[in-house]
mmCIF file of C-alpha atoms in Angstrom:
data_model
loop_
_atom_site.group_PDB
_atom_site.id
_atom_site.type_symbol
_atom_site.label_atom_id
_atom_site.label_comp_id
_atom_site.label_asym_id
_atom_site.label_seq_id
_atom_site.Cartn_x
_atom_site.Cartn_y
_atom_site.Cartn_z
ATOM 1 C CA MET A 388 0.000 0.000 0.000
ATOM 2 C CA GLU A 389 2.996 2.310 0.530
ATOM 3 C CA SER A 390 5.260 1.395 -2.362
ATOM 4 C CA ASN A 391 3.131 0.191 -5.267
ATOM 5 C CA PRO A 392 3.176 3.009 -7.869
ATOM 6 C CA THR A 393 -0.243 2.243 -9.339
ATOM 7 C CA LEU A 394 -1.899 3.280 -6.087
ATOM 8 C CA VAL A 395 -0.199 6.671 -6.258
ATOM 9 C CA GLN A 396 -1.455 7.018 -9.834
ATOM 10 C CA ALA A 397 -4.995 6.150 -8.771
ATOM 11 C CA GLN A 398 -4.806 8.639 -5.902
ATOM 12 C CA MET A 399 -3.632 11.341 -8.316
ATOM 13 C CA ALA A 400 -6.605 10.530 -10.544
ATOM 14 C CA VAL A 401 -8.878 11.296 -7.580
ATOM 15 C CA ARG A 402 -7.021 14.540 -6.965
ATOM 16 C CA ALA A 403 -7.296 15.473 -10.640
ATOM 17 C CA ALA A 404 -11.065 14.881 -10.544
ATOM 18 C CA GLN A 405 -11.295 17.086 -7.462
ATOM 19 C CA GLY A 406 -9.425 19.827 -9.315
ATOM 20 C CA LYS A 407 -11.822 19.484 -12.221
ATOM 21 C CA TRP A 408 -14.763 19.840 -9.821
ATOM 22 C CA LEU A 409 -13.272 23.000 -8.356
ATOM 23 C CA GLN A 410 -12.721 24.518 -11.780
ATOM 24 C CA ALA A 411 -16.191 23.592 -13.021
ATOM 25 C CA GLY A 412 -17.912 25.803 -10.433
ATOM 26 C CA LEU A 413 -15.793 28.927 -10.760
ATOM 27 C CA TYR A 414 -17.594 31.991 -12.057
ATOM 28 C CA PRO A 415 -16.214 33.613 -15.242
ATOM 29 C CA ASN A 416 -13.737 36.407 -14.643
ATOM 30 C CA PRO A 417 -14.781 39.975 -15.513
ATOM 31 C CA ALA A 418 -12.987 41.744 -18.359
ATOM 32 C CA ALA A 419 -11.479 45.228 -18.083
ATOM 33 C CA LEU A 420 -12.385 47.591 -20.933
ATOM 34 C CA TYR A 421 -10.733 50.650 -22.381
ATOM 35 C CA VAL A 422 -12.927 52.885 -24.567
ATOM 36 C CA GLY A 423 -11.842 55.775 -26.761
ATOM 37 C CA ASP A 424 -14.414 57.504 -29.003
ATOM 38 C CA GLU A 425 -14.136 60.447 -31.399
ATOM 39 C CA ILE A 426 -10.417 60.731 -30.828
ATOM 40 C CA GLY A 427 -9.041 63.725 -32.793
ATOM 41 C CA ASN A 428 -12.432 65.365 -33.303
ATOM 42 C CA GLU A 429 -11.773 69.135 -33.236
ATOM 43 C CA GLY A 430 -8.255 68.288 -32.179
ATOM 44 C CA LEU A 431 -9.350 66.887 -28.889
ATOM 45 C CA SER A 432 -8.938 63.470 -27.285
ATOM 46 C CA GLY A 433 -12.666 62.760 -27.540
ATOM 47 C CA PHE A 434 -14.257 60.323 -25.140
ATOM 48 C CA GLN A 435 -11.780 58.459 -22.969
ATOM 49 C CA GLY A 436 -12.768 55.954 -20.362
ATOM 50 C CA GLY A 437 -12.803 52.425 -19.041
ATOM 51 C CA GLY A 438 -15.073 49.903 -17.478
ATOM 52 C CA LEU A 439 -15.905 46.256 -16.892
ATOM 53 C CA ARG A 440 -17.642 43.512 -18.835
ATOM 54 C CA GLN A 441 -19.063 40.456 -17.087
ATOM 55 C CA GLU A 442 -20.561 37.228 -18.430
ATOM 56 C CA ILE A 443 -23.713 36.239 -16.536
ATOM 57 C CA VAL A 444 -24.199 32.488 -16.249
ATOM 58 C CA THR A 445 -27.821 31.459 -16.505
ATOM 59 C CA HIS A 446 -29.992 28.444 -15.707
ATOM 60 C CA ASP A 447 -27.855 27.132 -12.837
ATOM 61 C CA LYS A 448 -25.133 25.900 -15.209
ATOM 62 C CA LEU A 449 -22.301 26.118 -12.694
ATOM 63 C CA ARG A 450 -24.111 23.902 -10.200
ATOM 64 C CA LEU A 451 -24.879 21.386 -12.943
ATOM 65 C CA ARG A 452 -21.256 21.363 -14.049
ATOM 66 C CA ARG A 453 -20.092 20.670 -10.523
ATOM 67 C CA ALA A 454 -22.740 17.975 -10.100
ATOM 68 C CA ALA A 455 -21.312 16.134 -13.114
ATOM 69 C CA ALA A 456 -17.744 16.682 -11.895
ATOM 70 C CA SER A 457 -18.617 15.349 -8.431
ATOM 71 C CA ARG A 458 -19.699 12.071 -10.023
ATOM 72 C CA GLU A 459 -16.300 11.882 -11.726
ATOM 73 C CA ILE A 460 -14.716 12.115 -8.282
ATOM 74 C CA GLN A 461 -16.848 9.160 -7.203
ATOM 75 C CA GLU A 462 -15.741 7.205 -10.267
ATOM 76 C CA ALA A 463 -12.100 7.944 -9.503
ATOM 77 C CA ARG A 464 -12.540 6.856 -5.881
ATOM 78 C CA HIS A 465 -14.132 3.585 -6.952
ATOM 79 C CA ALA A 466 -11.262 3.093 -9.412
ATOM 80 C CA LEU A 467 -8.817 3.656 -6.543
ATOM 81 C CA GLU A 468 -10.672 1.084 -4.441
ATOM 82 C CA ALA A 469 -10.529 -1.397 -7.315
ATOM 83 C CA GLN A 470 -6.786 -0.843 -7.709
ATOM 84 C CA GLN A 471 -6.264 -1.366 -3.985
ATOM 85 C CA TRP A 472 -8.049 -4.706 -4.320
ATOM 86 C CA ARG A 473 -5.836 -5.600 -7.297
ATOM 87 C CA VAL A 474 -2.655 -4.881 -5.375
ATOM 88 C CA LEU A 475 -3.834 -6.703 -2.234
ATOM 89 C CA ASN A 476 -4.979 -9.713 -4.248
ATOM 90 C CA ASP A 477 -1.683 -9.903 -6.137
ATOM 91 C CA VAL A 478 0.237 -9.767 -2.857
ATOM 92 C CA ARG A 479 -1.959 -12.430 -1.276
ATOM 93 C CA ALA A 480 -1.767 -14.700 -4.314
ATOM 94 C CA GLY A 481 1.990 -14.123 -4.468
ATOM 95 C CA TYR A 482 2.294 -15.040 -0.798
ATOM 96 C CA TYR A 483 0.594 -18.379 -1.398
ATOM 97 C CA GLU A 484 2.675 -18.943 -4.518
ATOM 98 C CA VAL A 485 5.868 -18.490 -2.496
ATOM 99 C CA LEU A 486 4.539 -20.818 0.208
ATOM 100 C CA VAL A 487 3.793 -23.483 -2.383
ATOM 101 C CA ALA A 488 7.213 -22.962 -3.948
ATOM 102 C CA GLN A 489 8.798 -23.523 -0.522
ATOM 103 C CA LYS A 490 6.815 -26.748 -0.143
ATOM 104 C CA ARG A 491 7.889 -27.875 -3.619
ATOM 105 C CA VAL A 492 11.508 -27.462 -2.580
ATOM 106 C CA GLU A 493 10.810 -29.561 0.534
ATOM 107 C CA VAL A 494 9.110 -32.259 -1.545
ATOM 108 C CA ASN A 495 12.011 -32.341 -3.975
ATOM 109 C CA GLU A 496 14.513 -32.521 -1.129
ATOM 110 C CA GLN A 497 12.516 -35.438 0.256
ATOM 111 C CA LEU A 498 12.684 -37.107 -3.147
ATOM 112 C CA VAL A 499 16.450 -36.581 -3.218
ATOM 113 C CA ARG A 500 16.737 -38.322 0.150
ATOM 114 C CA VAL A 501 14.498 -41.171 -0.975
ATOM 115 C CA SER A 502 16.439 -41.566 -4.208
ATOM 116 C CA GLU A 503 19.727 -41.499 -2.329
ATOM 117 C CA GLN A 504 18.495 -44.208 0.055
ATOM 118 C CA ALA A 505 17.285 -46.270 -2.910
ATOM 119 C CA GLN A 506 20.690 -45.907 -4.539
ATOM 120 C CA LYS A 507 22.496 -47.089 -1.410
ATOM 121 C CA ILE A 508 20.126 -50.036 -1.034
ATOM 122 C CA THR A 509 20.626 -50.964 -4.679
ATOM 123 C CA GLU A 510 24.418 -50.796 -4.354
ATOM 124 C CA ARG A 511 24.249 -53.012 -1.256
ATOM 125 C CA LEU A 512 22.028 -55.521 -3.047
ATOM 126 C CA ARG A 513 24.347 -55.438 -6.035
ATOM 127 C CA ALA A 514 27.268 -56.275 -3.789
ATOM 128 C CA ALA A 515 25.241 -59.211 -2.498
ATOM 129 C CA GLY A 516 24.524 -60.284 -6.075
ATOM 130 C CA GLU A 517 20.783 -59.842 -5.773
ATOM 131 C CA VAL A 518 20.403 -57.145 -8.459
ATOM 132 C CA ASN A 519 22.273 -56.396 -11.654
ATOM 133 C CA GLU A 520 24.362 -53.435 -12.808
ATOM 134 C CA ALA A 521 21.434 -51.950 -14.772
ATOM 135 C CA ASP A 522 19.476 -51.489 -11.533
ATOM 136 C CA VAL A 523 22.432 -49.647 -9.980
ATOM 137 C CA LEU A 524 22.726 -47.350 -12.984
ATOM 138 C CA GLN A 525 18.990 -46.691 -12.926
ATOM 139 C CA ALA A 526 19.175 -45.790 -9.237
ATOM 140 C CA LYS A 527 21.987 -43.323 -9.930
ATOM 141 C CA ILE A 528 20.003 -41.759 -12.774
ATOM 142 C CA GLU A 529 16.982 -41.319 -10.510
ATOM 143 C CA TYR A 530 19.139 -39.724 -7.824
ATOM 144 C CA GLU A 531 20.702 -37.229 -10.239
ATOM 145 C CA SER A 532 17.298 -36.446 -11.748
ATOM 146 C CA ALA A 533 15.916 -35.794 -8.278
ATOM 147 C CA ARG A 534 18.753 -33.372 -7.550
ATOM 148 C CA LEU A 535 18.064 -31.562 -10.813
ATOM 149 C CA GLU A 536 14.359 -31.303 -9.978
ATOM 150 C CA ARG A 537 15.234 -29.893 -6.565
ATOM 151 C CA ASP A 538 17.499 -27.252 -8.123
ATOM 152 C CA GLU A 539 14.738 -26.259 -10.544
ATOM 153 C CA ALA A 540 12.276 -25.987 -7.643
ATOM 154 C CA MET A 541 14.679 -23.635 -5.867
ATOM 155 C CA ILE A 542 14.913 -21.482 -8.985
ATOM 156 C CA ARG A 543 11.115 -21.300 -9.184
ATOM 157 C CA GLN A 544 11.000 -20.343 -5.507
ATOM 158 C CA ARG A 545 13.377 -17.424 -6.122
ATOM 159 C CA ALA A 546 11.316 -16.319 -9.122
ATOM 160 C CA ALA A 547 8.094 -16.417 -7.074
ATOM 161 C CA TRP A 548 9.724 -14.283 -4.397
ATOM 162 C CA ARG A 549 10.942 -11.741 -6.949
ATOM 163 C CA GLN A 550 7.450 -11.457 -8.414
ATOM 164 C CA LEU A 551 5.986 -10.899 -4.960
ATOM 165 C CA ALA A 552 8.614 -8.258 -4.174
ATOM 166 C CA ALA A 553 7.817 -6.462 -7.435
ATOM 167 C CA VAL A 554 4.114 -6.224 -6.605
ATOM 168 C CA LEU A 555 5.042 -4.953 -3.152
ATOM 169 C CA GLY A 556 7.026 -2.185 -4.836
ATOM 170 C CA ARG A 557 10.168 -3.445 -3.070
ATOM 171 C CA PRO A 558 12.117 -5.323 -5.783
ATOM 172 C CA ASP A 559 15.347 -5.265 -3.733
ATOM 173 C CA MET A 560 13.784 -7.052 -0.759
ATOM 174 C CA GLU A 561 15.933 -10.028 0.145
ATOM 175 C CA PRO A 562 14.262 -13.463 0.013
ATOM 176 C CA ARG A 563 13.219 -14.916 3.339
ATOM 177 C CA PRO A 564 11.149 -17.923 4.428
ATOM 178 C CA LEU A 565 7.446 -17.184 4.758
ATOM 179 C CA ARG A 566 5.393 -18.610 7.586
ATOM 180 C CA GLY A 567 2.016 -20.144 6.932
ATOM 181 C CA ASP A 568 0.078 -23.380 6.763
ATOM 182 C CA LEU A 569 -1.380 -24.132 3.336
ATOM 183 C CA GLU A 570 -3.579 -26.890 4.742
ATOM 184 C CA ALA A 571 -5.047 -25.089 7.739
ATOM 185 C CA GLU A 572 -8.582 -23.726 7.512
ATOM 186 C CA LEU A 573 -9.124 -24.300 3.815
ATOM 187 C CA PRO A 574 -11.552 -21.677 2.504
ATOM 188 C CA ALA A 575 -15.163 -22.633 1.858
ATOM 189 C CA PHE A 576 -17.509 -20.585 -0.329
ATOM 190 C CA GLN A 577 -21.107 -20.815 -1.453
ATOM 191 C CA TRP A 578 -22.015 -19.676 -4.948
ATOM 192 C CA GLN A 579 -25.026 -17.540 -4.101
ATOM 193 C CA GLU A 580 -23.343 -15.808 -1.169
ATOM 194 C CA ILE A 581 -20.308 -14.865 -3.246
ATOM 195 C CA LEU A 582 -22.433 -13.704 -6.172
ATOM 196 C CA THR A 583 -24.602 -11.490 -3.964
ATOM 197 C CA GLU A 584 -21.596 -9.987 -2.204
ATOM 198 C CA LEU A 585 -19.835 -9.370 -5.497
ATOM 199 C CA LEU A 586 -22.736 -7.562 -7.150
ATOM 200 C CA PHE A 587 -23.376 -5.364 -4.094
ATOM 201 C CA GLN A 588 -19.782 -4.576 -3.111
ATOM 202 C CA SER A 589 -17.769 -4.670 -6.318
ATOM 203 C CA PRO A 590 -16.027 -1.335 -6.979
ATOM 204 C CA GLU A 591 -16.405 -2.017 -10.697
ATOM 205 C CA VAL A 592 -20.198 -2.029 -10.386
ATOM 206 C CA ALA A 593 -20.092 1.023 -8.110
ATOM 207 C CA ARG A 594 -17.967 2.857 -10.630
ATOM 208 C CA ALA A 595 -20.359 1.994 -13.458
ATOM 209 C CA ARG A 596 -23.289 3.294 -11.404
ATOM 210 C CA ALA A 597 -21.416 6.512 -10.662
ATOM 211 C CA ALA A 598 -20.877 6.867 -14.397
ATOM 212 C CA VAL A 599 -24.646 6.667 -14.906
ATOM 213 C CA GLU A 600 -25.135 9.534 -12.457
ATOM 214 C CA ARG A 601 -22.403 11.521 -14.156
ATOM 215 C CA ALA A 602 -24.070 10.986 -17.545
ATOM 216 C CA ARG A 603 -27.422 12.045 -16.099
ATOM 217 C CA CYS A 604 -25.926 15.245 -14.687
ATOM 218 C CA GLU A 605 -24.164 15.909 -17.963
ATOM 219 C CA LEU A 606 -27.445 15.548 -19.842
ATOM 220 C CA ALA A 607 -29.073 18.068 -17.501
ATOM 221 C CA ARG A 608 -26.152 20.432 -18.033
ATOM 222 C CA GLN A 609 -26.314 20.163 -21.800
ATOM 223 C CA CYS A 610 -30.055 20.850 -21.707
ATOM 224 C CA ALA A 611 -29.343 23.991 -19.666
ATOM 225 C CA GLU A 612 -26.779 25.046 -22.271
ATOM 226 C CA ARG A 613 -29.660 25.626 -24.708
ATOM 227 C CA TRP A 614 -30.163 28.913 -22.897
ATOM 228 C CA PRO A 615 -27.206 31.160 -23.632
ATOM 229 C CA ASN A 616 -25.340 33.259 -21.137
ATOM 230 C CA PHE A 617 -25.325 37.005 -21.657
ATOM 231 C CA GLU A 618 -22.862 39.789 -21.004
ATOM 232 C CA VAL A 619 -23.287 43.147 -19.305
ATOM 233 C CA ALA A 620 -20.874 46.042 -19.562
ATOM 234 C CA LEU A 621 -20.499 49.305 -17.668
ATOM 235 C CA VAL A 622 -18.169 52.008 -18.974
ATOM 236 C CA GLY A 623 -17.357 55.437 -17.583
ATOM 237 C CA LYS A 624 -16.025 58.049 -20.025
ATOM 238 C CA TYR A 625 -14.806 61.620 -19.949
ATOM 239 C CA ASP A 626 -15.766 63.992 -22.783
ATOM 240 C CA ALA A 627 -12.861 66.313 -23.480
ATOM 241 C CA ALA A 628 -15.065 68.673 -25.504
ATOM 242 C CA THR A 629 -17.772 69.272 -22.900
ATOM 243 C CA GLN A 630 -15.629 68.305 -19.928
ATOM 244 C CA PHE A 631 -18.440 66.142 -18.618
ATOM 245 C CA GLY A 632 -18.326 62.554 -17.490
ATOM 246 C CA VAL A 633 -20.738 60.103 -19.058
ATOM 247 C CA ALA A 634 -21.588 56.435 -18.554
ATOM 248 C CA ASP A 635 -22.449 53.676 -21.010
ATOM 249 C CA VAL A 636 -24.359 50.499 -20.149
ATOM 250 C CA GLY A 637 -24.460 47.566 -22.543
ATOM 251 C CA VAL A 638 -26.057 44.129 -22.657
ATOM 252 C CA SER A 639 -25.096 41.398 -25.152
ATOM 253 C CA LEU A 640 -27.517 38.488 -25.510
ATOM 254 C CA PRO A 641 -26.849 35.718 -28.089
ATOM 255 C CA LEU A 642 -29.936 34.678 -30.022
ATOM 256 C CA PRO A 643 -30.280 30.875 -30.143
ATOM 257 C CA LEU A 644 -31.658 30.772 -33.662
ATOM 258 C CA PHE A 645 -29.399 28.145 -35.203
ATOM 259 C CA ASN A 646 -27.328 26.648 -32.411
ATOM 260 C CA ARG A 647 -29.505 25.421 -29.572
ATOM 261 C CA ASN A 648 -26.951 22.841 -28.440
ATOM 262 C CA GLN A 649 -28.893 20.118 -30.244
ATOM 263 C CA GLY A 650 -25.847 17.994 -31.024
ATOM 264 C CA ASN A 651 -24.427 17.986 -27.496
ATOM 265 C CA ILE A 652 -27.854 17.162 -26.063
ATOM 266 C CA ALA A 653 -28.219 14.213 -28.441
ATOM 267 C CA LYS A 654 -24.725 13.006 -27.516
ATOM 268 C CA ALA A 655 -25.468 13.333 -23.789
ATOM 269 C CA GLN A 656 -28.698 11.349 -24.204
ATOM 270 C CA ALA A 657 -26.820 8.583 -26.011
ATOM 271 C CA ASP A 658 -24.073 8.573 -23.363
ATOM 272 C CA TYR A 659 -26.694 8.313 -20.606
ATOM 273 C CA LEU A 660 -28.378 5.308 -22.222
ATOM 274 C CA ALA A 661 -25.006 3.683 -22.876
ATOM 275 C CA ALA A 662 -23.950 4.219 -19.239
ATOM 276 C CA GLN A 663 -27.097 2.461 -18.027
ATOM 277 C CA GLU A 664 -26.285 -0.521 -20.211
ATOM 278 C CA GLU A 665 -22.683 -0.465 -18.969
ATOM 279 C CA VAL A 666 -23.925 -1.280 -15.466
ATOM 280 C CA ARG A 667 -25.702 -4.316 -16.831
ATOM 281 C CA ARG A 668 -22.658 -5.298 -18.883
ATOM 282 C CA VAL A 669 -20.342 -5.081 -15.864
ATOM 283 C CA GLU A 670 -22.734 -7.173 -13.767
ATOM 284 C CA LEU A 671 -22.922 -9.838 -16.480
ATOM 285 C CA GLU A 672 -19.157 -9.817 -16.921
ATOM 286 C CA LEU A 673 -18.681 -10.296 -13.184
ATOM 287 C CA HIS A 674 -21.182 -13.147 -13.280
ATOM 288 C CA ASP A 675 -19.192 -14.753 -16.092
ATOM 289 C CA ARG A 676 -15.829 -14.259 -14.358
ATOM 290 C CA LEU A 677 -17.242 -15.569 -11.094
ATOM 291 C CA ALA A 678 -18.576 -18.679 -12.820
ATOM 292 C CA ARG A 679 -15.133 -19.519 -14.164
ATOM 293 C CA ALA A 680 -13.333 -18.696 -10.904
ATOM 294 C CA PHE A 681 -15.825 -20.659 -8.811
ATOM 295 C CA GLU A 682 -15.502 -23.652 -11.135
ATOM 296 C CA ARG A 683 -11.719 -23.677 -10.696
ATOM 297 C CA TYR A 684 -12.093 -23.191 -6.938
ATOM 298 C CA ASP A 685 -14.632 -26.014 -6.613
ATOM 299 C CA ILE A 686 -12.505 -28.444 -8.632
ATOM 300 C CA ALA A 687 -9.345 -27.522 -6.723
ATOM 301 C CA ARG A 688 -11.035 -27.945 -3.342
ATOM 302 C CA ARG A 689 -12.390 -31.372 -4.250
ATOM 303 C CA ARG A 690 -8.971 -32.424 -5.525
ATOM 304 C CA VAL A 691 -7.193 -31.135 -2.415
ATOM 305 C CA GLU A 692 -9.556 -33.066 -0.164
ATOM 306 C CA ALA A 693 -9.168 -36.238 -2.208
ATOM 307 C CA TYR A 694 -5.367 -36.010 -2.303
ATOM 308 C CA ALA A 695 -5.097 -35.184 1.414
ATOM 309 C CA LYS A 696 -7.496 -37.875 2.640
ATOM 310 C CA THR A 697 -6.866 -40.724 0.227
ATOM 311 C CA ILE A 698 -4.402 -40.426 -2.642
ATOM 312 C CA LEU A 699 -1.353 -39.019 -0.841
ATOM 313 C CA PRO A 700 -1.569 -41.348 2.213
ATOM 314 C CA GLN A 701 -1.978 -44.353 -0.104
ATOM 315 C CA ALA A 702 1.047 -43.295 -2.186
ATOM 316 C CA GLU A 703 3.163 -42.913 0.956
ATOM 317 C CA LYS A 704 2.032 -46.285 2.275
ATOM 318 C CA SER A 705 2.707 -47.925 -1.080
ATOM 319 C CA LEU A 706 6.274 -46.601 -1.135
ATOM 320 C CA ARG A 707 6.921 -47.854 2.410
ATOM 321 C CA LEU A 708 5.640 -51.323 1.585
ATOM 322 C CA VAL A 709 7.537 -51.568 -1.690
ATOM 323 C CA ARG A 710 10.765 -50.307 -0.073
ATOM 324 C CA VAL A 711 10.535 -52.987 2.629
ATOM 325 C CA GLY A 712 9.834 -55.599 -0.004
ATOM 326 C CA TYR A 713 12.730 -54.380 -2.122
ATOM 327 C CA GLU A 714 15.146 -54.557 0.805
ATOM 328 C CA GLU A 715 14.000 -58.098 1.513
ATOM 329 C CA GLY A 716 14.258 -59.080 -2.126
ATOM 330 C CA GLU A 717 10.551 -59.553 -2.596
ATOM 331 C CA GLN A 718 10.117 -56.588 -4.952
ATOM 332 C CA GLY A 719 12.072 -55.594 -8.024
ATOM 333 C CA TYR A 720 13.680 -52.228 -8.584
ATOM 334 C CA LEU A 721 11.042 -51.329 -11.156
ATOM 335 C CA ALA A 722 8.347 -51.567 -8.474
ATOM 336 C CA LEU A 723 10.404 -49.309 -6.158
ATOM 337 C CA LEU A 724 11.017 -46.807 -8.940
ATOM 338 C CA THR A 725 7.319 -46.742 -9.826
ATOM 339 C CA ALA A 726 6.331 -46.181 -6.185
ATOM 340 C CA GLN A 727 8.860 -43.339 -5.837
ATOM 341 C CA ARG A 728 7.701 -41.618 -8.987
ATOM 342 C CA THR A 729 4.061 -42.045 -8.010
ATOM 343 C CA LEU A 730 4.592 -40.417 -4.625
ATOM 344 C CA PHE A 731 6.575 -37.577 -6.177
ATOM 345 C CA ARG A 732 3.943 -36.962 -8.860
ATOM 346 C CA VAL A 733 1.087 -37.121 -6.376
ATOM 347 C CA SER A 734 2.843 -34.742 -3.979
ATOM 348 C CA LEU A 735 3.439 -32.152 -6.707
ATOM 349 C CA GLU A 736 -0.120 -32.484 -7.995
ATOM 350 C CA TYR A 737 -1.370 -31.962 -4.457
ATOM 351 C CA LEU A 738 0.687 -28.774 -4.137
ATOM 352 C CA ALA A 739 -0.489 -27.539 -7.536
ATOM 353 C CA ASN A 740 -4.102 -27.989 -6.482
ATOM 354 C CA LEU A 741 -3.409 -26.249 -3.172
ATOM 355 C CA GLN A 742 -1.963 -23.286 -5.037
ATOM 356 C CA GLU A 743 -4.964 -23.189 -7.374
ATOM 357 C CA LEU A 744 -7.339 -23.404 -4.411
ATOM 358 C CA TRP A 745 -5.723 -20.458 -2.635
ATOM 359 C CA ALA A 746 -5.381 -18.420 -5.826
ATOM 360 C CA GLN A 747 -9.068 -18.770 -6.613
ATOM 361 C CA SER A 748 -9.956 -18.129 -2.979
ATOM 362 C CA VAL A 749 -8.060 -14.836 -3.152
ATOM 363 C CA ALA A 750 -9.985 -13.965 -6.314
ATOM 364 C CA LEU A 751 -13.349 -14.846 -4.764
ATOM 365 C CA ARG A 752 -12.637 -12.856 -1.621
ATOM 366 C CA GLY A 753 -11.099 -9.991 -3.576
ATOM 367 C CA MET A 754 -13.855 -9.049 -6.030
ATOM 368 C CA LEU A 755 -12.138 -10.997 -8.851
ATOM 369 C CA LEU A 756 -9.609 -8.199 -9.298
ATOM 370 C CA ARG A 757 -5.974 -8.815 -10.300
ATOM 371 C CA GLY A 758 -3.289 -6.749 -12.019
ATOM 372 C CA GLY A 759 -1.537 -4.804 -9.292
ATOM 373 C CA LEU A 760 1.200 -3.586 -11.643
ATOM 374 C CA GLN A 761 -0.845 -2.878 -14.761
ATOM 375 C CA ALA A 762 -0.839 0.726 -15.921
ATOM 376 C CA ILE A 763 -3.792 2.785 -14.737
ATOM 377 C CA ALA A 764 -6.134 3.263 -17.683
ATOM 378 C CA GLN A 765 -6.766 6.848 -18.698
ATOM 379 C CA GLY A 766 -9.872 8.188 -17.037
ATOM 380 C CA GLN A 767 -9.534 6.037 -13.893
#
């Protein structure tokens, strides 16, 4: 919240809208006039004087302008809220991604240990003449492959940390272990509850509704613009010939014969209707995005539960049984290798589903907003 630059941009958009509101309600400045008439007549300076001219704003136009500008401030504030959600969601998702990456390193280190033990067992059995040289070579290959997988997992962990640090706005932050339990208090959501909360609290919907109000105020302002402003002028002059002071009063009123602001009114009407439909479009888009996110969440949760309760314990038990059988000569190396690979694959799939579960949970809790480093669109 302190270092991400997009939040500063969104805050400046709010400040810019506030400046526009201030400017929209300011009354036109008066104009100073200099008047010189009949200069040189009978060799005299004629009429010399000065005065003021002022535009008079009619039909409450300044209030209507500020009403429209105030809705732009609301839009900018909702855009700021949406960007705050995007940043928070990216940080939260990045946190879980780093946690999963840490667990992947642990799983790969476990596989290295298992592969190393299998290699030692195979070498001992080879010395006893119970297995052949091919089994020993295969065990060495599996051990080296496990080490390579562990190194790759460590690289992915560093990359996940760097991505998280970038979203935080602190790219130089040194990597450190993150605390957290991926399996504790797994999130549970109900479709209807999430949908209702999303439609009522989404800053995207709120911004679209503020845009409707802005378009309505703009339509009212454009209708008021049909009635032109007029100007008044007051001039004081001195007559050099008679040595008397005189005053002139003038009024200038445009006649709306041809231009009655018809085009701007038609545009404002179209913009108002389009803004109303934009609310509906945003609601439907959120419904569509929620459907996809909830589907991924629901699948991931079911998979996590199945892996945690059944698949992963069975894979661990299978490896223990096969390892004992292999040491006693009752199982071949192929069975041990298959059990090892199965446990490794199942463990990584379990972690992948955990990451997907938490990522979709962040999206569901966070109004489906992501993109904490995307440039702020013009007008936000």
